[in-house]
Coordinates of C-alpha atoms in Angstrom, one line a residue:
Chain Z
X5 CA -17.5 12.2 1.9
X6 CA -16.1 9.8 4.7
X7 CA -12.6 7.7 3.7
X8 CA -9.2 7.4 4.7
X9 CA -6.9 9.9 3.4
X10 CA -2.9 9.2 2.9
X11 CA -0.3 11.4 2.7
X12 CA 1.5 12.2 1.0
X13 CA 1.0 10.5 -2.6
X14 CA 4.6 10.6 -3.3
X15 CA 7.1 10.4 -1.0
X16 CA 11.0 10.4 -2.0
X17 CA 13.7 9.7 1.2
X18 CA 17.4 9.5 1.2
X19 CA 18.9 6.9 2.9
X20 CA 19.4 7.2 6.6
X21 CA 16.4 9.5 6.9
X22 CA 13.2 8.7 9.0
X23 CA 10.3 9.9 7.5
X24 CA 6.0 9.7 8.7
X25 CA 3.1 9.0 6.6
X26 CA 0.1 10.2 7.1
X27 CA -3.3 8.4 7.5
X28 CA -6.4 10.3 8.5
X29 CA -10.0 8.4 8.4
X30 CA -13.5 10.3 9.3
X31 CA -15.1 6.8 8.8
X32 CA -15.5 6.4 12.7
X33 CA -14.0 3.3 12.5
X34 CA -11.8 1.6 15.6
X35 CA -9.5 -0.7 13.6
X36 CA -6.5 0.8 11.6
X37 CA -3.7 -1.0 9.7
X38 CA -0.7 -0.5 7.8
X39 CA 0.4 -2.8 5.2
X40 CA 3.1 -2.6 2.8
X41 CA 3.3 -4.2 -0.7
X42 CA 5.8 -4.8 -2.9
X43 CA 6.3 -6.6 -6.6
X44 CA 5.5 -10.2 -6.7
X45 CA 4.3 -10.6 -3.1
X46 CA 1.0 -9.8 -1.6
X47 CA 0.4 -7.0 1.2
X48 CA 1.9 -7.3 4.5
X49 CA 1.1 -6.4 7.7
X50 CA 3.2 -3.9 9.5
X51 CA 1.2 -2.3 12.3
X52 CA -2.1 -2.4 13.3
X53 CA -4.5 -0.7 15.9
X54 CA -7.7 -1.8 17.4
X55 CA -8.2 1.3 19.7
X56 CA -6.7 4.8 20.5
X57 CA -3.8 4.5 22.6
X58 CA -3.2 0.7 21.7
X59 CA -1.8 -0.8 18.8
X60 CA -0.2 -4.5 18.0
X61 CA 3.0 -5.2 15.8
X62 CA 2.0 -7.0 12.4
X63 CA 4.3 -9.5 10.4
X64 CA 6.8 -7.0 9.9
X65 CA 7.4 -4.1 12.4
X66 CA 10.9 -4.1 12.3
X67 CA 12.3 -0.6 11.6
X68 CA 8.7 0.8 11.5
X69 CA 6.5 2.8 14.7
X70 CA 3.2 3.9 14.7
X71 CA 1.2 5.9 17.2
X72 CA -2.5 6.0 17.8
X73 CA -3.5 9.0 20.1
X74 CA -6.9 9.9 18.1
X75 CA -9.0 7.7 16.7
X76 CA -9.0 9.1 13.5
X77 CA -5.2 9.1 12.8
X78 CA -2.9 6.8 12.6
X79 CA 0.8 7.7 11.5
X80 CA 3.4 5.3 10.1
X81 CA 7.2 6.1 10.7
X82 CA 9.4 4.8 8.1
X83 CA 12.5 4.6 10.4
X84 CA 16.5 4.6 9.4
X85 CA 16.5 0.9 10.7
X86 CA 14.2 -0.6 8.1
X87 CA 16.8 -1.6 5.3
X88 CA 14.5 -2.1 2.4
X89 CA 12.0 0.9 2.4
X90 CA 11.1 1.3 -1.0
X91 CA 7.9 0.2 -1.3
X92 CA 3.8 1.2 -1.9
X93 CA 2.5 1.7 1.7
X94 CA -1.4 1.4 2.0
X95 CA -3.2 2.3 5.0
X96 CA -6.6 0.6 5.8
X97 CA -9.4 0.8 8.5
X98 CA -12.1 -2.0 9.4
X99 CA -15.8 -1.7 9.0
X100 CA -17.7 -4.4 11.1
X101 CA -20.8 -2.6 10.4
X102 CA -20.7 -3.3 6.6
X103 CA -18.4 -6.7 6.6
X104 CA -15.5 -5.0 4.8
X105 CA -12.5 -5.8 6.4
X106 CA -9.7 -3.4 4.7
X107 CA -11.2 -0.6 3.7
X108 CA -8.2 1.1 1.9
X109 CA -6.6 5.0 1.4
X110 CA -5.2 5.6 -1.8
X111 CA -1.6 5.1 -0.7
X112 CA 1.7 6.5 -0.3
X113 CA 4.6 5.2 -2.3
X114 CA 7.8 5.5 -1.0
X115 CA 11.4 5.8 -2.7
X116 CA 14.6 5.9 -1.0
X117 CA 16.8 7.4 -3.0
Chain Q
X19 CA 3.8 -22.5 3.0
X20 CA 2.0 -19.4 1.8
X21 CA -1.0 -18.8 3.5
X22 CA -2.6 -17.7 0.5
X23 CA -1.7 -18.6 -2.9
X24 CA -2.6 -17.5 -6.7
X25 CA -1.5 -17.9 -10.2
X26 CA 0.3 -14.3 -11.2
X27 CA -1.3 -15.0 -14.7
X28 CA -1.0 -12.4 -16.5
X29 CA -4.2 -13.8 -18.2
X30 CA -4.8 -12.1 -21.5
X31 CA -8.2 -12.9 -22.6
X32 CA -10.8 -10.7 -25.7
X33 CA -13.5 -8.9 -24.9
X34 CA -16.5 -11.2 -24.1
X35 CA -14.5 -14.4 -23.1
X36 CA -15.2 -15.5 -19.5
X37 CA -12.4 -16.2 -17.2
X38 CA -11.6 -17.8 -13.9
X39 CA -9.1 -17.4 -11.5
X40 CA -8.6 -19.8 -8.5
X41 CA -6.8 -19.7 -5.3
X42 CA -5.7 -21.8 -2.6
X43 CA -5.3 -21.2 1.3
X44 CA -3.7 -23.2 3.9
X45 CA -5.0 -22.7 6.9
X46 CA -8.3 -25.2 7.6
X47 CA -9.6 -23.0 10.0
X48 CA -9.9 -19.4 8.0
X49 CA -13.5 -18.3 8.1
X50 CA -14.3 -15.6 6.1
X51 CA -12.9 -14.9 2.2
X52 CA -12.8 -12.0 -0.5
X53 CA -11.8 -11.1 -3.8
X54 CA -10.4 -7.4 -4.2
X55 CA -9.9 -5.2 -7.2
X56 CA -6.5 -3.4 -7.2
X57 CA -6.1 -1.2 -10.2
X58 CA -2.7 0.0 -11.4
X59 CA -0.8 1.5 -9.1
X60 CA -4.5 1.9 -7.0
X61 CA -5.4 0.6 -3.4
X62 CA -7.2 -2.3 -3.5
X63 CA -11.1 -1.9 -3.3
X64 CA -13.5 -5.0 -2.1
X65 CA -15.3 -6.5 -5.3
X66 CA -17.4 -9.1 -3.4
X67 CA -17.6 -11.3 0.0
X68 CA -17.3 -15.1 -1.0
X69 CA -20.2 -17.3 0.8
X70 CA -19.7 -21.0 1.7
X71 CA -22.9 -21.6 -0.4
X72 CA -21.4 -19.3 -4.2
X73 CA -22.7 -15.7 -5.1
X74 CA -23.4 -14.1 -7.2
X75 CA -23.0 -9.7 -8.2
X76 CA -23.8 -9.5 -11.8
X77 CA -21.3 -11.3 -14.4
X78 CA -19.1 -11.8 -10.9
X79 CA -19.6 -15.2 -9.5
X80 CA -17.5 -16.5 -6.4
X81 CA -17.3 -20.4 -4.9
X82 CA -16.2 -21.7 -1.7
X83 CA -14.7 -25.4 -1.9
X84 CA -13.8 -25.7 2.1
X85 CA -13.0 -28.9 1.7
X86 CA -10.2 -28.5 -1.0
X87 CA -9.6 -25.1 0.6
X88 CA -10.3 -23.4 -3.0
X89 CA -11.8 -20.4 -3.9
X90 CA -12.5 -19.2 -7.3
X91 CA -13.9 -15.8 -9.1
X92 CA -15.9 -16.3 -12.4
X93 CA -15.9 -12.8 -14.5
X94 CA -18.5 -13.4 -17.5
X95 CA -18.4 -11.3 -20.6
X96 CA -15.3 -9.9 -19.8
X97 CA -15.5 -5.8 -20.6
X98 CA -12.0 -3.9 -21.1
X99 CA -12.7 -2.1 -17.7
X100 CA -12.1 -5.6 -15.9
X101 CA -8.8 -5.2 -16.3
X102 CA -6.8 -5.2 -12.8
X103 CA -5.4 -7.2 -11.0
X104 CA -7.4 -9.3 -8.6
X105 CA -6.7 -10.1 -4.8
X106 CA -7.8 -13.2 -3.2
X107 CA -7.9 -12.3 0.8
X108 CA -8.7 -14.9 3.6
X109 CA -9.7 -14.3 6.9
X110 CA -8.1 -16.3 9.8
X111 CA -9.0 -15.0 13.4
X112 CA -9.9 -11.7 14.2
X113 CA -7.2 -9.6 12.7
X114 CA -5.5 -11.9 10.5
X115 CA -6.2 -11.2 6.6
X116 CA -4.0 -12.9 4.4
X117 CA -3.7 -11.9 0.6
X118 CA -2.6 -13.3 -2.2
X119 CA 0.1 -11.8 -4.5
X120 CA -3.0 -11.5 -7.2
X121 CA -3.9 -12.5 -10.6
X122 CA -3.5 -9.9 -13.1
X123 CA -6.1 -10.0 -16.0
X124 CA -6.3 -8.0 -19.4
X125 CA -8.9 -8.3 -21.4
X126 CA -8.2 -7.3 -25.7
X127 CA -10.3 -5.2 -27.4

């Protein structure tokens, strides 16, 4: 079955740790994003890539990276400098073909601990 | 000013009641709009496109009001799976999606 896949579900970091999460799509789709949502406020964009080898900071980069060298992977980094990483991380790719515009993984929530 | 903005509810309604939920945008120029299902601790999942003229998708209706920059999702007969919380996502240029901090419904047995 096609989708996105995130990795991992659960993720638990200690402070001053960087740490990658996974996303992996066999949808054949050209657009990836990474948004980030926490209680109370509606998802954000953090990163997002229209093709392989080119991607384009969202609302808020700072103290993420991303890297798009295949088309069907897209990997956030969860660096040291982000100060408030606790969060549910949802990655999402966009299907022109069939109007949906954020078609979503299942997500990765993150806990600095 | 939030670009997209809802009432958090919760709403709390019995089974069978009908329910709306609005939201406002702010940006004149947004073009395309969506309501999304997001289950607990769940990604969100697309529950229906809204179109400038209303649709329909079963008890699900969805209106447009451009010029008060409204839209609004109908659920009729409210069953106890309906209860999520639900997104309201605009579309501004081509790879701006704003959503809303969503409307959480329970519907009572």
């Amino acid at each position: 079955d096609g989708g996105i896949t995130q990795s991992p579900k659960y993720l638990f970091r200690k402070e001053g740790q960087n740490v990658t999460l996974s996303c992996e799509q066999n949808l054949n789709h050209d657009a990836m994003y990474w948004y980030r949502q926490d209680p109370g406020q509606g998802l954000r964009l953090i990163y997002y890539s229209q093709i392989v080898n080119d991607f384009q900071k969202g609302d808020i980069a700072e103290g993420y990276s991303v890297s798009r060298e295949k088309k069907e992977s897209f990997p956030l980094t969860v660096t040291s400098a982000q100060k408030n990483p606790t969060a549910f991380y949802l990655c999402a790719s966009r299907d022109p073909g069939t109007g949906i515009e954020a078609f979503f993984g299942q997500g990765t929530r993150l806990t600095v601990v | 000013r939030k670009e997209v903005e809802q009432d958090p509810g919760p709403f709390n309604v019995p089974e069978g009641a009908t329910v709306a939920f609005n939201c406002t945008y702010s940006n004149s120029a947004s073009q395309s709009f969506f309501w999304y299902r997001q289950d607990c601790r769940k990604e969100p999942k697309l529950l229906m496109s809204v179109y400038s003229s209303g649709n329909e998708d079963g008890r699900f209706t969805a209106q447009l009001n451009r010029a008060s920059q409204y839209i609004s999702l109908l659920i009729r007969d409210s069953k106890l799976s309906d209860s999520a919380t639900y997104l309201c996502v605009v579309k501004s240029g081509a790879n701006n999606l704003f959503f809303g901090t969503g409307t959480r419904l329970t519907v009572i047995p």
